[in-house]
């Protein structure tokens, strides 16, 4: 596969996630500020994301951390480090391990597995047998059916087709590189999945290699494999 290069200004968080329109896109002030501060998506992952989530959990009184509709048959581990806001729904059989923040109107469906360090934005969906770890789902992002979302960011109203896998670890376990401005950029991450800009989509059973960046409204068709930058 041939990696295409792109000017770095096109893969900032501000551009990928249209942060100038954050209010209209229901992106919280805290998340907007965090993404702007990090500048590039890979800088918002790993330990940086974990610290951001933990910091925001601590700002909420313990008795106000679980306000959403949580089935008694859901599994919550590390409960003191989980926030489920009013209006969110966690169905029976879902498994959530903190630290994790689930915002209003988000849905975590039966059989979903959230392994920790996950921020689920307003109205986002973590669906049946979808596994998420170390990731951000911006508002109304959907990982609805049989997906793997590891160390990734899903933009506003992005959608993963059933069976889409966002691979986050290279076969040789080396650091993930991005090609920008005709130069290789070391992300400093050995685990880095994919970034989907706002309204990007994948078809069923698509696979992204580590470090794939899909620009806003880009499409990866069913059964395709992506590497590097995916343009609209």
PDB file of C-alpha atoms in Angstrom:
ATOM      1  CA  UNK A   1       0.000   0.000   0.000  1.00  0.00           C
ATOM      2  CA  UNK A   2       1.187   3.502  -0.844  1.00  0.00           C
ATOM      3  CA  UNK A   3       1.041   6.119   1.879  1.00  0.00           C
ATOM      4  CA  UNK A   4       0.013   9.546   0.649  1.00  0.00           C
ATOM      5  CA  UNK A   5       1.378  12.664   2.313  1.00  0.00           C
ATOM      6  CA  UNK A   6      -0.750  15.581   3.404  1.00  0.00           C
ATOM      7  CA  UNK A   7      -0.014  18.996   4.800  1.00  0.00           C
ATOM      8  CA  UNK A   8      -0.079  18.808   8.587  1.00  0.00           C
ATOM      9  CA  UNK A   9      -2.527  21.716   8.831  1.00  0.00           C
ATOM     10  CA  UNK A  10      -5.271  19.449   7.480  1.00  0.00           C
ATOM     11  CA  UNK A  11      -4.984  16.883  10.280  1.00  0.00           C
ATOM     12  CA  UNK A  12      -5.237  19.118  13.322  1.00  0.00           C
ATOM     13  CA  UNK A  13      -8.024  18.416  15.788  1.00  0.00           C
ATOM     14  CA  UNK A  14      -9.493  21.815  14.939  1.00  0.00           C
ATOM     15  CA  UNK A  15      -9.935  20.837  11.275  1.00  0.00           C
ATOM     16  CA  UNK A  16     -10.802  17.152  11.663  1.00  0.00           C
ATOM     17  CA  UNK A  17     -13.471  17.796  14.286  1.00  0.00           C
ATOM     18  CA  UNK A  18     -14.614  21.289  13.220  1.00  0.00           C
ATOM     19  CA  UNK A  19     -14.034  22.661  16.698  1.00  0.00           C
ATOM     20  CA  UNK A  20     -14.999  26.189  15.683  1.00  0.00           C
ATOM     21  CA  UNK A  21     -18.528  24.778  15.478  1.00  0.00           C
ATOM     22  CA  UNK A  22     -18.253  22.882  18.759  1.00  0.00           C
ATOM     23  CA  UNK A  23     -21.461  24.283  20.245  1.00  0.00           C
ATOM     24  CA  UNK A  24     -23.548  23.366  17.208  1.00  0.00           C
ATOM     25  CA  UNK A  25     -21.989  19.886  17.216  1.00  0.00           C
ATOM     26  CA  UNK A  26     -22.751  19.380  20.940  1.00  0.00           C
ATOM     27  CA  UNK A  27     -19.043  19.033  21.778  1.00  0.00           C
ATOM     28  CA  UNK A  28     -18.567  19.891  25.445  1.00  0.00           C
ATOM     29  CA  UNK A  29     -16.356  22.812  26.389  1.00  0.00           C
ATOM     30  CA  UNK A  30     -14.033  20.477  28.294  1.00  0.00           C
ATOM     31  CA  UNK A  31     -13.528  18.168  25.326  1.00  0.00           C
ATOM     32  CA  UNK A  32     -13.134  21.062  22.885  1.00  0.00           C
ATOM     33  CA  UNK A  33     -10.461  22.673  25.075  1.00  0.00           C
ATOM     34  CA  UNK A  34      -8.638  19.364  25.472  1.00  0.00           C
ATOM     35  CA  UNK A  35      -8.568  18.651  21.741  1.00  0.00           C
ATOM     36  CA  UNK A  36      -7.410  22.171  20.909  1.00  0.00           C
ATOM     37  CA  UNK A  37      -4.662  21.974  23.510  1.00  0.00           C
ATOM     38  CA  UNK A  38      -3.435  18.650  22.110  1.00  0.00           C
ATOM     39  CA  UNK A  39      -3.504  20.061  18.522  1.00  0.00           C
ATOM     40  CA  UNK A  40      -3.089  16.696  16.765  1.00  0.00           C
ATOM     41  CA  UNK A  41      -5.273  13.621  17.397  1.00  0.00           C
ATOM     42  CA  UNK A  42      -2.484  11.239  18.399  1.00  0.00           C
ATOM     43  CA  UNK A  43      -1.451  13.675  21.127  1.00  0.00           C
ATOM     44  CA  UNK A  44      -4.908  13.271  22.672  1.00  0.00           C
ATOM     45  CA  UNK A  45      -4.524   9.509  23.143  1.00  0.00           C
ATOM     46  CA  UNK A  46      -2.611   7.238  25.523  1.00  0.00           C
ATOM     47  CA  UNK A  47      -1.810   8.512  29.006  1.00  0.00           C
ATOM     48  CA  UNK A  48      -2.881  12.028  28.035  1.00  0.00           C
ATOM     49  CA  UNK A  49      -6.447  10.835  27.449  1.00  0.00           C
ATOM     50  CA  UNK A  50      -6.489   8.805  30.653  1.00  0.00           C
ATOM     51  CA  UNK A  51      -5.408  11.842  32.671  1.00  0.00           C
ATOM     52  CA  UNK A  52      -8.023  14.046  31.002  1.00  0.00           C
ATOM     53  CA  UNK A  53     -10.811  11.603  31.817  1.00  0.00           C
ATOM     54  CA  UNK A  54      -9.657  11.088  35.402  1.00  0.00           C
ATOM     55  CA  UNK A  55      -9.382  14.834  35.967  1.00  0.00           C
ATOM     56  CA  UNK A  56     -12.928  15.435  34.766  1.00  0.00           C
ATOM     57  CA  UNK A  57     -14.299  12.573  36.840  1.00  0.00           C
ATOM     58  CA  UNK A  58     -12.796  14.095  39.973  1.00  0.00           C
ATOM     59  CA  UNK A  59     -14.650  17.353  39.296  1.00  0.00           C
ATOM     60  CA  UNK A  60     -17.958  15.523  39.826  1.00  0.00           C
ATOM     61  CA  UNK A  61     -19.154  14.591  43.300  1.00  0.00           C
ATOM     62  CA  UNK A  62     -19.311  10.791  43.742  1.00  0.00           C
ATOM     63  CA  UNK A  63     -23.070  10.811  44.342  1.00  0.00           C
ATOM     64  CA  UNK A  64     -23.607  12.580  41.007  1.00  0.00           C
ATOM     65  CA  UNK A  65     -21.468  10.307  38.833  1.00  0.00           C
ATOM     66  CA  UNK A  66     -24.083   7.694  37.919  1.00  0.00           C
ATOM     67  CA  UNK A  67     -27.249   9.510  36.865  1.00  0.00           C
ATOM     68  CA  UNK A  68     -28.097   7.730  33.624  1.00  0.00           C
ATOM     69  CA  UNK A  69     -30.379   4.751  33.074  1.00  0.00           C
ATOM     70  CA  UNK A  70     -28.185   1.766  33.926  1.00  0.00           C
ATOM     71  CA  UNK A  71     -29.589  -1.750  33.803  1.00  0.00           C
ATOM     72  CA  UNK A  72     -29.044  -3.717  37.022  1.00  0.00           C
ATOM     73  CA  UNK A  73     -27.716  -6.458  34.730  1.00  0.00           C
ATOM     74  CA  UNK A  74     -24.890  -4.247  33.434  1.00  0.00           C
ATOM     75  CA  UNK A  75     -21.367  -4.758  34.817  1.00  0.00           C
ATOM     76  CA  UNK A  76     -19.548  -1.683  36.157  1.00  0.00           C
ATOM     77  CA  UNK A  77     -15.970  -2.216  37.322  1.00  0.00           C
ATOM     78  CA  UNK A  78     -13.921   0.482  39.059  1.00  0.00           C
ATOM     79  CA  UNK A  79     -17.229   2.214  39.734  1.00  0.00           C
ATOM     80  CA  UNK A  80     -15.708   5.254  41.427  1.00  0.00           C
ATOM     81  CA  UNK A  81     -14.023   6.124  38.130  1.00  0.00           C
ATOM     82  CA  UNK A  82     -17.127   5.933  35.943  1.00  0.00           C
ATOM     83  CA  UNK A  83     -19.428   8.819  35.036  1.00  0.00           C
ATOM     84  CA  UNK A  84     -22.749   8.094  33.321  1.00  0.00           C
ATOM     85  CA  UNK A  85     -24.627  11.323  32.829  1.00  0.00           C
ATOM     86  CA  UNK A  86     -28.370  11.835  33.005  1.00  0.00           C
ATOM     87  CA  UNK A  87     -30.054  10.746  29.797  1.00  0.00           C
ATOM     88  CA  UNK A  88     -27.440   8.113  28.936  1.00  0.00           C
ATOM     89  CA  UNK A  89     -28.490   4.455  28.685  1.00  0.00           C
ATOM     90  CA  UNK A  90     -26.460   1.364  29.579  1.00  0.00           C
ATOM     91  CA  UNK A  91     -28.216  -1.848  28.624  1.00  0.00           C
ATOM     92  CA  UNK A  92     -28.154  -5.252  30.303  1.00  0.00           C
ATOM     93  CA  UNK A  93     -24.994  -7.223  29.670  1.00  0.00           C
ATOM     94  CA  UNK A  94     -22.815  -4.212  28.892  1.00  0.00           C
ATOM     95  CA  UNK A  95     -19.413  -4.187  30.639  1.00  0.00           C
ATOM     96  CA  UNK A  96     -17.766  -0.886  31.565  1.00  0.00           C
ATOM     97  CA  UNK A  97     -14.424  -0.487  33.321  1.00  0.00           C
ATOM     98  CA  UNK A  98     -13.304   2.958  34.473  1.00  0.00           C
ATOM     99  CA  UNK A  99     -12.000   5.483  33.949  1.00  0.00           C
ATOM    100  CA  UNK A 100     -14.837   6.294  31.609  1.00  0.00           C
ATOM    101  CA  UNK A 101     -17.219   9.183  30.913  1.00  0.00           C
ATOM    102  CA  UNK A 102     -20.513   8.580  29.131  1.00  0.00           C
ATOM    103  CA  UNK A 103     -22.383  11.751  28.247  1.00  0.00           C
ATOM    104  CA  UNK A 104     -26.116  12.411  27.949  1.00  0.00           C
ATOM    105  CA  UNK A 105     -28.124  10.556  25.272  1.00  0.00           C
ATOM    106  CA  UNK A 106     -25.271   8.106  24.633  1.00  0.00           C
ATOM    107  CA  UNK A 107     -26.166   4.418  24.484  1.00  0.00           C
ATOM    108  CA  UNK A 108     -24.002   1.475  25.521  1.00  0.00           C
ATOM    109  CA  UNK A 109     -25.798  -1.579  24.205  1.00  0.00           C
ATOM    110  CA  UNK A 110     -26.052  -5.176  25.352  1.00  0.00           C
ATOM    111  CA  UNK A 111     -22.742  -6.995  25.005  1.00  0.00           C
ATOM    112  CA  UNK A 112     -20.619  -3.860  24.599  1.00  0.00           C
ATOM    113  CA  UNK A 113     -17.191  -3.928  26.282  1.00  0.00           C
ATOM    114  CA  UNK A 114     -15.607  -0.658  27.413  1.00  0.00           C
ATOM    115  CA  UNK A 115     -12.148  -1.450  28.765  1.00  0.00           C
ATOM    116  CA  UNK A 116     -11.239   1.909  30.265  1.00  0.00           C
ATOM    117  CA  UNK A 117      -9.982   5.362  29.292  1.00  0.00           C
ATOM    118  CA  UNK A 118     -12.977   5.923  27.015  1.00  0.00           C
ATOM    119  CA  UNK A 119     -14.913   9.162  26.534  1.00  0.00           C
ATOM    120  CA  UNK A 120     -18.335   8.619  24.948  1.00  0.00           C
ATOM    121  CA  UNK A 121     -19.838  11.887  23.748  1.00  0.00           C
ATOM    122  CA  UNK A 122     -23.458  12.983  23.659  1.00  0.00           C
ATOM    123  CA  UNK A 123     -25.656  10.681  21.623  1.00  0.00           C
ATOM    124  CA  UNK A 124     -22.813   8.340  20.658  1.00  0.00           C
ATOM    125  CA  UNK A 125     -23.396   4.586  20.377  1.00  0.00           C
ATOM    126  CA  UNK A 126     -21.223   1.716  21.587  1.00  0.00           C
ATOM    127  CA  UNK A 127     -23.079  -1.258  20.207  1.00  0.00           C
ATOM    128  CA  UNK A 128     -23.476  -4.984  20.606  1.00  0.00           C
ATOM    129  CA  UNK A 129     -20.120  -6.830  20.863  1.00  0.00           C
ATOM    130  CA  UNK A 130     -18.239  -3.597  20.189  1.00  0.00           C
ATOM    131  CA  UNK A 131     -15.018  -3.282  22.186  1.00  0.00           C
ATOM    132  CA  UNK A 132     -13.605   0.158  23.015  1.00  0.00           C
ATOM    133  CA  UNK A 133     -10.449   1.123  24.879  1.00  0.00           C
ATOM    134  CA  UNK A 134      -8.415   4.287  25.120  1.00  0.00           C
ATOM    135  CA  UNK A 135     -10.691   6.147  22.721  1.00  0.00           C
ATOM    136  CA  UNK A 136     -12.889   9.193  22.199  1.00  0.00           C
ATOM    137  CA  UNK A 137     -16.287   9.050  20.536  1.00  0.00           C
ATOM    138  CA  UNK A 138     -17.419  12.558  19.704  1.00  0.00           C
ATOM    139  CA  UNK A 139     -21.148  13.339  19.787  1.00  0.00           C
ATOM    140  CA  UNK A 140     -23.344  11.048  17.704  1.00  0.00           C
ATOM    141  CA  UNK A 141     -20.453   8.844  16.580  1.00  0.00           C
ATOM    142  CA  UNK A 142     -21.598   5.259  16.078  1.00  0.00           C
ATOM    143  CA  UNK A 143     -19.712   2.022  16.637  1.00  0.00           C
ATOM    144  CA  UNK A 144     -22.914   0.062  16.607  1.00  0.00           C
ATOM    145  CA  UNK A 145     -22.207  -3.537  15.575  1.00  0.00           C
ATOM    146  CA  UNK A 146     -19.243  -5.880  16.093  1.00  0.00           C
ATOM    147  CA  UNK A 147     -16.545  -3.175  16.039  1.00  0.00           C
ATOM    148  CA  UNK A 148     -13.091  -2.859  17.586  1.00  0.00           C
ATOM    149  CA  UNK A 149     -12.183   0.704  18.550  1.00  0.00           C
ATOM    150  CA  UNK A 150      -8.743   0.788  20.145  1.00  0.00           C
ATOM    151  CA  UNK A 151      -6.790   3.986  20.828  1.00  0.00           C
ATOM    152  CA  UNK A 152      -8.865   5.864  18.285  1.00  0.00           C
ATOM    153  CA  UNK A 153     -10.995   8.981  17.855  1.00  0.00           C
ATOM    154  CA  UNK A 154     -14.357   8.931  16.093  1.00  0.00           C
ATOM    155  CA  UNK A 155     -15.535  12.348  14.945  1.00  0.00           C
ATOM    156  CA  UNK A 156     -18.995  13.850  15.155  1.00  0.00           C
ATOM    157  CA  UNK A 157     -21.660  11.746  13.395  1.00  0.00           C
ATOM    158  CA  UNK A 158     -19.057   9.315  12.064  1.00  0.00           C
ATOM    159  CA  UNK A 159     -20.160   5.738  11.531  1.00  0.00           C
ATOM    160  CA  UNK A 160     -18.450   2.352  11.592  1.00  0.00           C
ATOM    161  CA  UNK A 161     -20.136  -0.291   9.467  1.00  0.00           C
ATOM    162  CA  UNK A 162     -20.762  -3.658  11.088  1.00  0.00           C
ATOM    163  CA  UNK A 163     -17.561  -5.604  11.634  1.00  0.00           C
ATOM    164  CA  UNK A 164     -15.199  -2.656  11.134  1.00  0.00           C
ATOM    165  CA  UNK A 165     -11.914  -3.072  12.997  1.00  0.00           C
ATOM    166  CA  UNK A 166      -9.580  -0.183  13.825  1.00  0.00           C
ATOM    167  CA  UNK A 167      -6.284  -2.038  14.313  1.00  0.00           C
ATOM    168  CA  UNK A 168      -4.068  -0.298  16.853  1.00  0.00           C
ATOM    169  CA  UNK A 169      -0.815  -2.302  17.015  1.00  0.00           C
ATOM    170  CA  UNK A 170       1.721  -2.955  14.274  1.00  0.00           C
ATOM    171  CA  UNK A 171       2.886  -6.520  13.720  1.00  0.00           C
ATOM    172  CA  UNK A 172       6.429  -5.602  14.775  1.00  0.00           C
ATOM    173  CA  UNK A 173       5.151  -3.547  17.747  1.00  0.00           C
ATOM    174  CA  UNK A 174       7.100  -0.472  16.604  1.00  0.00           C
ATOM    175  CA  UNK A 175       5.962   3.138  17.002  1.00  0.00           C
ATOM    176  CA  UNK A 176       3.238   4.269  14.633  1.00  0.00           C
ATOM    177  CA  UNK A 177       4.360   6.787  12.006  1.00  0.00           C
ATOM    178  CA  UNK A 178       2.290   9.348  10.098  1.00  0.00           C
ATOM    179  CA  UNK A 179       3.419  10.849   6.772  1.00  0.00           C
ATOM    180  CA  UNK A 180       2.870  14.622   6.838  1.00  0.00           C
ATOM    181  CA  UNK A 181       4.496  17.388   4.805  1.00  0.00           C
ATOM    182  CA  UNK A 182       6.346  14.606   2.921  1.00  0.00           C
ATOM    183  CA  UNK A 183       8.064  13.543   6.142  1.00  0.00           C
ATOM    184  CA  UNK A 184       7.528  10.669   8.535  1.00  0.00           C
ATOM    185  CA  UNK A 185       6.227  11.846  11.890  1.00  0.00           C
ATOM    186  CA  UNK A 186       6.677   9.601  14.923  1.00  0.00           C
ATOM    187  CA  UNK A 187       3.478   9.719  16.971  1.00  0.00           C
ATOM    188  CA  UNK A 188       5.260   8.353  20.037  1.00  0.00           C
ATOM    189  CA  UNK A 189       2.568   5.696  20.320  1.00  0.00           C
ATOM    190  CA  UNK A 190       2.926   1.965  19.861  1.00  0.00           C
ATOM    191  CA  UNK A 191      -0.841   1.669  20.117  1.00  0.00           C
ATOM    192  CA  UNK A 192      -2.673   4.057  17.825  1.00  0.00           C
ATOM    193  CA  UNK A 193      -5.748   2.963  15.921  1.00  0.00           C
ATOM    194  CA  UNK A 194      -7.549   5.330  13.589  1.00  0.00           C
ATOM    195  CA  UNK A 195      -8.963   8.827  13.484  1.00  0.00           C
ATOM    196  CA  UNK A 196     -12.240   9.477  11.710  1.00  0.00           C
ATOM    197  CA  UNK A 197     -12.995  13.095  10.973  1.00  0.00           C
ATOM    198  CA  UNK A 198     -16.534  14.367  11.331  1.00  0.00           C
ATOM    199  CA  UNK A 199     -19.103  12.370   9.337  1.00  0.00           C
ATOM    200  CA  UNK A 200     -16.504   9.900   7.993  1.00  0.00           C
ATOM    201  CA  UNK A 201     -17.840   6.390   7.378  1.00  0.00           C
ATOM    202  CA  UNK A 202     -16.677   2.829   6.921  1.00  0.00           C
ATOM    203  CA  UNK A 203     -18.566   0.018   5.222  1.00  0.00           C
ATOM    204  CA  UNK A 204     -19.092  -3.413   6.728  1.00  0.00           C
ATOM    205  CA  UNK A 205     -15.963  -5.429   7.539  1.00  0.00           C
ATOM    206  CA  UNK A 206     -13.590  -2.596   6.651  1.00  0.00           C
ATOM    207  CA  UNK A 207     -10.197  -2.558   8.409  1.00  0.00           C
ATOM    208  CA  UNK A 208      -7.900   0.363   9.140  1.00  0.00           C
ATOM    209  CA  UNK A 209      -4.197  -0.152   9.778  1.00  0.00           C
ATOM    210  CA  UNK A 210      -2.591   1.572  12.782  1.00  0.00           C
ATOM    211  CA  UNK A 211      -2.356   5.322  12.333  1.00  0.00           C
ATOM    212  CA  UNK A 212      -5.002   5.660   9.624  1.00  0.00           C
ATOM    213  CA  UNK A 213      -6.559   9.127   9.402  1.00  0.00           C
ATOM    214  CA  UNK A 214      -9.845   9.561   7.559  1.00  0.00           C
ATOM    215  CA  UNK A 215     -10.566  13.166   6.677  1.00  0.00           C
ATOM    216  CA  UNK A 216     -14.042  14.615   7.323  1.00  0.00           C
ATOM    217  CA  UNK A 217     -16.736  12.919   5.223  1.00  0.00           C
ATOM    218  CA  UNK A 218     -14.263  10.362   3.838  1.00  0.00           C
ATOM    219  CA  UNK A 219     -15.633   6.905   3.020  1.00  0.00           C
ATOM    220  CA  UNK A 220     -13.954   3.504   3.300  1.00  0.00           C
ATOM    221  CA  UNK A 221     -15.991   0.967   1.352  1.00  0.00           C
ATOM    222  CA  UNK A 222     -17.018  -2.502   2.602  1.00  0.00           C
ATOM    223  CA  UNK A 223     -14.202  -5.061   2.924  1.00  0.00           C
ATOM    224  CA  UNK A 224     -11.534  -2.459   2.125  1.00  0.00           C
ATOM    225  CA  UNK A 225      -8.325  -1.979   4.113  1.00  0.00           C
ATOM    226  CA  UNK A 226      -6.921   1.509   4.694  1.00  0.00           C
ATOM    227  CA  UNK A 227      -3.404   2.728   5.439  1.00  0.00           C
ATOM    228  CA  UNK A 228      -2.314   6.321   6.045  1.00  0.00           C
ATOM    229  CA  UNK A 229      -4.544   9.195   4.924  1.00  0.00           C
ATOM    230  CA  UNK A 230      -8.010   8.547   3.498  1.00  0.00           C
ATOM    231  CA  UNK A 231      -9.336  11.559   1.603  1.00  0.00           C
ATOM    232  CA  UNK A 232     -12.927  12.442   0.862  1.00  0.00           C
TER     233      UNK A 232
END
